[in-house]
Amino acid sequence: MTEAASILLTFLREAWMALAGVFLAFALLAGMAQLLRVGSAGMLGSNLWVWQSVSALLSILVLGLFAFLGIPQVVRALQDSLPGAGGCGPISELGAFASGLIGALAALRMLKAAFASALSASIGGAGAFAGALVESAEALFGMLLAAAAIPLAAWFLGAC
Amino acid sequence: MFQPIMDQILALSRDAWAFMAGLLIIVALLGGMYYILQGTAGAAFGGSRMTSMAIVGVVGLVIIVLFAFLFLPQIGEMLKNFQPQPPF
């Protein structure tokens, strides 16, 4: 069980690093595109377009900071609240395996949601932006529910 | 496992960055030319407002280009330094 968890977590860690790298590259490209838009809109005298681009640029920056500074802290806090070993024997191993996997999947899901929201912010899709933030909140509440469910399951299956 | 895909995406991103930087330079040069034309035309027939707007436009364009080429890479470096290790 421990080896399986280790393999899965290594895979998910690599996925996290890849997603963070793509997020960074995309944020920079989106920033450059918005600046190009600001330049051309300013030349045409389109004030609204300029303000839209400036706000999109700022929102991409804020989402990037949230993704890189906020999400790891949230995930660490929630992982600390997940009970790793709610029993003894196979139940304990299963609990540790489940809590590690739930934390990793929720972290990846939140990063993916932040990436999707940055994508929506750069192209001005408010609906997709809201959907991505809802997905992030879902991952958060999923972890909170798991924090409550794991001890209950351990108790039901017979904790030591 | 994800490294080959990452390499491909980063190569594409670098190309896209170079393309957009080049496009920004072209747009800025064309915009600068347009403003200079506007300013000289304004000066020629005594349109002081037109000339001053053209000067302000050129200055704004220069600021935007400087922002793009100096500030954006710094923001990228900052975000790269903040790039988190997996929290699990």
GROMACS .gro file of C-alpha atoms in nm:
model
  248
    1MET     CA    1   0.000   0.000   0.000
    2THR     CA    2   0.282   0.238   0.090
    3GLU     CA    3   0.462   0.167  -0.235
    4ALA     CA    4   0.148   0.223  -0.439
    5ALA     CA    5   0.089   0.552  -0.257
    6SER     CA    6   0.449   0.656  -0.319
    7ILE     CA    7   0.422   0.582  -0.694
    8LEU     CA    8   0.091   0.764  -0.726
    9LEU     CA    9   0.213   1.064  -0.526
   10THR     CA   10   0.531   1.086  -0.737
   11PHE     CA   11   0.318   1.089  -1.050
   12LEU     CA   12   0.093   1.359  -0.905
   13ARG     CA   13   0.395   1.566  -0.793
   14GLU     CA   14   0.531   1.562  -1.146
   15ALA     CA   15   0.190   1.662  -1.274
   16TRP     CA   16   0.188   1.952  -1.025
   17MET     CA   17   0.529   2.074  -1.140
   18ALA     CA   18   0.426   2.050  -1.506
   19LEU     CA   19   0.099   2.232  -1.445
   20ALA     CA   20   0.275   2.507  -1.247
   21GLY     CA   21   0.527   2.553  -1.530
   22VAL     CA   22   0.255   2.573  -1.793
   23PHE     CA   23   0.061   2.816  -1.573
   24LEU     CA   24   0.366   3.043  -1.549
   25ALA     CA   25   0.432   3.033  -1.924
   26PHE     CA   26   0.069   3.097  -2.002
   27ALA     CA   27   0.042   3.385  -1.752
   28LEU     CA   28   0.340   3.559  -1.912
   29LEU     CA   29   0.204   3.511  -2.263
   30ALA     CA   30  -0.138   3.637  -2.157
   31GLY     CA   31   0.027   3.941  -1.996
   32MET     CA   32   0.215   4.015  -2.318
   33ALA     CA   33  -0.105   3.976  -2.522
   34GLN     CA   34  -0.289   4.215  -2.292
   35LEU     CA   35  -0.009   4.470  -2.321
   36LEU     CA   36  -0.023   4.441  -2.699
   37ARG     CA   37  -0.395   4.505  -2.673
   38VAL     CA   38  -0.335   4.809  -2.450
   39GLY     CA   39  -0.089   4.951  -2.703
   40SER     CA   40  -0.314   4.905  -3.002
   41ALA     CA   41  -0.627   5.022  -2.816
   42GLY     CA   42  -0.446   5.330  -2.690
   43MET     CA   43  -0.342   5.413  -3.045
   44LEU     CA   44  -0.699   5.374  -3.168
   45GLY     CA   45  -0.831   5.584  -2.880
   46SER     CA   46  -1.048   5.305  -2.737
   47ASN     CA   47  -1.058   5.379  -2.363
   48LEU     CA   48  -1.286   5.089  -2.272
   49TRP     CA   49  -1.060   4.840  -2.443
   50VAL     CA   50  -0.759   4.979  -2.259
   51TRP     CA   51  -0.929   4.946  -1.921
   52GLN     CA   52  -1.047   4.595  -2.001
   53SER     CA   53  -0.691   4.496  -2.086
   54VAL     CA   54  -0.545   4.660  -1.776
   55SER     CA   55  -0.798   4.485  -1.552
   56ALA     CA   56  -0.736   4.152  -1.728
   57LEU     CA   57  -0.361   4.199  -1.674
   58LEU     CA   58  -0.412   4.270  -1.306
   59SER     CA   59  -0.646   3.974  -1.262
   60ILE     CA   60  -0.395   3.740  -1.426
   61LEU     CA   61  -0.126   3.867  -1.188
   62VAL     CA   62  -0.352   3.822  -0.884
   63LEU     CA   63  -0.457   3.473  -0.996
   64GLY     CA   64  -0.093   3.380  -1.049
   65LEU     CA   65  -0.003   3.497  -0.700
   66PHE     CA   66  -0.302   3.309  -0.557
   67ALA     CA   67  -0.205   2.993  -0.743
   68PHE     CA   68   0.160   3.005  -0.639
   69LEU     CA   69   0.128   3.139  -0.286
   70GLY     CA   70  -0.229   3.071  -0.173
   71ILE     CA   71  -0.306   2.720  -0.297
   72PRO     CA   72  -0.003   2.544  -0.139
   73GLN     CA   73  -0.085   2.704   0.196
   74VAL     CA   74  -0.453   2.606   0.172
   75VAL     CA   75  -0.363   2.250   0.075
   76ARG     CA   76  -0.108   2.220   0.358
   77ALA     CA   77  -0.362   2.348   0.610
   78LEU     CA   78  -0.626   2.106   0.487
   79GLN     CA   79  -0.385   1.815   0.476
   80ASP     CA   80  -0.296   1.880   0.837
   81SER     CA   81  -0.665   1.855   0.919
   82LEU     CA   82  -0.698   1.520   0.740
   83PRO     CA   83  -0.655   1.235   0.989
   84GLY     CA   84  -0.388   1.008   0.844
   85ALA     CA   85  -0.428   0.702   1.060
   86GLY     CA   86  -0.777   0.650   1.194
   87GLY     CA   87  -0.729   0.303   1.339
   88CYS     CA   88  -0.480   0.023   1.329
   89GLY     CA   89  -0.363  -0.241   1.087
   90PRO     CA   90  -0.495  -0.222   0.731
   91ILE     CA   91  -0.743   0.048   0.826
   92SER     CA   92  -0.459   0.275   0.934
   93GLU     CA   93  -0.269   0.213   0.610
   94LEU     CA   94  -0.581   0.268   0.406
   95GLY     CA   95  -0.649   0.594   0.593
   96ALA     CA   96  -0.298   0.724   0.532
   97PHE     CA   97  -0.319   0.622   0.165
   98ALA     CA   98  -0.660   0.786   0.121
   99SER     CA   99  -0.567   1.110   0.297
  100GLY     CA  100  -0.247   1.148   0.094
  101LEU     CA  101  -0.426   1.081  -0.230
  102ILE     CA  102  -0.721   1.309  -0.146
  103GLY     CA  103  -0.483   1.594  -0.060
  104ALA     CA  104  -0.279   1.549  -0.377
  105LEU     CA  105  -0.584   1.530  -0.602
  106ALA     CA  106  -0.745   1.833  -0.439
  107ALA     CA  107  -0.421   2.032  -0.477
  108LEU     CA  108  -0.400   1.944  -0.845
  109ARG     CA  109  -0.765   2.023  -0.896
  110MET     CA  110  -0.727   2.363  -0.734
  111LEU     CA  111  -0.423   2.445  -0.945
  112LYS     CA  112  -0.609   2.335  -1.257
  113ALA     CA  113  -0.903   2.555  -1.154
  114ALA     CA  114  -0.668   2.852  -1.105
  115PHE     CA  115  -0.520   2.785  -1.449
  116ALA     CA  116  -0.868   2.772  -1.604
  117SER     CA  117  -0.967   3.095  -1.428
  118ALA     CA  118  -0.651   3.270  -1.554
  119LEU     CA  119  -0.734   3.145  -1.904
  120SER     CA  120  -1.088   3.281  -1.872
  121ALA     CA  121  -0.964   3.612  -1.733
  122SER     CA  122  -0.730   3.657  -2.028
  123ILE     CA  123  -1.001   3.595  -2.286
  124GLY     CA  124  -1.278   3.769  -2.091
  125GLY     CA  125  -1.497   3.464  -2.022
  126ALA     CA  126  -1.680   3.548  -1.700
  127GLY     CA  127  -1.885   3.226  -1.697
  128ALA     CA  128  -1.585   2.998  -1.724
  129PHE     CA  129  -1.408   3.210  -1.461
  130ALA     CA  130  -1.692   3.155  -1.212
  131GLY     CA  131  -1.703   2.785  -1.298
  132ALA     CA  132  -1.332   2.747  -1.229
  133LEU     CA  133  -1.363   2.922  -0.892
  134VAL     CA  134  -1.659   2.698  -0.801
  135GLU     CA  135  -1.444   2.397  -0.888
  136SER     CA  136  -1.175   2.526  -0.656
  137ALA     CA  137  -1.427   2.562  -0.374
  138GLU     CA  138  -1.557   2.212  -0.446
  139ALA     CA  139  -1.208   2.068  -0.403
  140LEU     CA  140  -1.176   2.257  -0.074
  141PHE     CA  141  -1.507   2.129   0.063
  142GLY     CA  142  -1.428   1.780  -0.063
  143MET     CA  143  -1.116   1.779   0.153
  144LEU     CA  144  -1.313   1.910   0.451
  145LEU     CA  145  -1.571   1.635   0.406
  146ALA     CA  146  -1.296   1.376   0.378
  147ALA     CA  147  -1.151   1.507   0.704
  148ALA     CA  148  -1.481   1.420   0.870
  149ALA     CA  149  -1.545   1.098   0.680
  150ILE     CA  150  -1.214   0.919   0.737
  151PRO     CA  151  -1.245   0.894   1.120
  152LEU     CA  152  -1.611   0.790   1.082
  153ALA     CA  153  -1.517   0.517   0.836
  154ALA     CA  154  -1.239   0.401   1.066
  155TRP     CA  155  -1.480   0.391   1.359
  156PHE     CA  156  -1.739   0.204   1.152
  157LEU     CA  157  -1.485  -0.051   1.030
  158GLY     CA  158  -1.351  -0.098   1.380
  159ALA     CA  159  -1.089   0.138   1.514
  160CYS     CA  160  -0.842   0.021   1.780
  161MET     CA  161   0.708   1.167  -1.720
  162PHE     CA  162   0.575   1.511  -1.814
  163GLN     CA  163   0.912   1.651  -1.920
  164PRO     CA  164   0.881   1.586  -2.298
  165ILE     CA  165   0.538   1.753  -2.304
  166MET     CA  166   0.671   2.040  -2.094
  167ASP     CA  167   0.962   2.088  -2.336
  168GLN     CA  168   0.720   2.105  -2.628
  169ILE     CA  169   0.493   2.353  -2.451
  170LEU     CA  170   0.784   2.571  -2.342
  171ALA     CA  171   0.926   2.576  -2.696
  172LEU     CA  172   0.587   2.682  -2.828
  173SER     CA  173   0.556   2.944  -2.556
  174ARG     CA  174   0.899   3.087  -2.639
  175ASP     CA  175   0.802   3.114  -3.005
  176ALA     CA  176   0.474   3.281  -2.911
  177TRP     CA  177   0.657   3.523  -2.680
  178ALA     CA  178   0.904   3.621  -2.954
  179PHE     CA  179   0.618   3.661  -3.201
  180MET     CA  180   0.420   3.886  -2.966
  181ALA     CA  181   0.726   4.092  -2.874
  182GLY     CA  182   0.793   4.147  -3.245
  183LEU     CA  183   0.431   4.235  -3.306
  184LEU     CA  184   0.439   4.483  -3.018
  185ILE     CA  185   0.746   4.651  -3.167
  186ILE     CA  186   0.577   4.677  -3.506
  187VAL     CA  187   0.254   4.814  -3.356
  188ALA     CA  188   0.451   5.062  -3.146
  189LEU     CA  189   0.654   5.178  -3.449
  190LEU     CA  190   0.342   5.220  -3.660
  191GLY     CA  191   0.169   5.399  -3.373
  192GLY     CA  192   0.469   5.626  -3.327
  193MET     CA  193   0.469   5.706  -3.698
  194TYR     CA  194   0.098   5.782  -3.685
  195TYR     CA  195   0.141   6.015  -3.389
  196ILE     CA  196   0.434   6.192  -3.554
  197LEU     CA  197   0.222   6.244  -3.865
  198GLN     CA  198  -0.061   6.374  -3.649
  199GLY     CA  199   0.173   6.605  -3.457
  200THR     CA  200   0.339   6.752  -3.768
  201ALA     CA  201   0.002   6.798  -3.937
  202GLY     CA  202  -0.129   6.972  -3.627
  203ALA     CA  203   0.179   7.193  -3.609
  204ALA     CA  204   0.150   7.277  -3.978
  205PHE     CA  205  -0.198   7.420  -3.960
  206GLY     CA  206  -0.180   7.553  -3.605
  207GLY     CA  207  -0.370   7.277  -3.426
  208SER     CA  208  -0.195   7.296  -3.090
  209ARG     CA  209  -0.431   7.048  -2.925
  210MET     CA  210  -0.370   6.796  -3.201
  211THR     CA  211   0.005   6.835  -3.160
  212SER     CA  212  -0.002   6.805  -2.783
  213MET     CA  213  -0.228   6.497  -2.806
  214ALA     CA  214   0.019   6.342  -3.049
  215ILE     CA  215   0.309   6.410  -2.811
  216VAL     CA  216   0.116   6.259  -2.521
  217GLY     CA  217   0.032   5.958  -2.740
  218VAL     CA  218   0.397   5.899  -2.829
  219VAL     CA  219   0.498   5.923  -2.463
  220GLY     CA  220   0.219   5.679  -2.366
  221LEU     CA  221   0.328   5.437  -2.636
  222VAL     CA  222   0.688   5.448  -2.516
  223ILE     CA  223   0.572   5.386  -2.158
  224ILE     CA  224   0.364   5.084  -2.267
  225VAL     CA  225   0.655   4.934  -2.461
  226LEU     CA  226   0.894   4.992  -2.171
  227PHE     CA  227   0.639   4.836  -1.937
  228ALA     CA  228   0.611   4.531  -2.163
  229PHE     CA  229   0.983   4.480  -2.209
  230LEU     CA  230   1.109   4.571  -1.862
  231PHE     CA  231   0.830   4.513  -1.614
  232LEU     CA  232   0.673   4.196  -1.757
  233PRO     CA  233   0.997   3.990  -1.749
  234GLN     CA  234   1.049   4.105  -1.389
  235ILE     CA  235   0.697   3.987  -1.303
  236GLY     CA  236   0.780   3.657  -1.471
  237GLU     CA  237   1.097   3.620  -1.266
  238MET     CA  238   0.902   3.698  -0.951
  239LEU     CA  239   0.636   3.438  -1.031
  240LYS     CA  240   0.910   3.188  -1.121
  241ASN     CA  241   1.066   3.240  -0.779
  242PHE     CA  242   0.725   3.186  -0.621
  243GLN     CA  243   0.667   2.866  -0.821
  244PRO     CA  244   0.573   2.622  -0.547
  245GLN     CA  245   0.700   2.274  -0.480
  246PRO     CA  246   0.418   2.018  -0.453
  247PRO     CA  247   0.252   2.067  -0.113
  248PHE     CA  248   0.183   1.692  -0.076
   0.00000   0.00000   0.00000
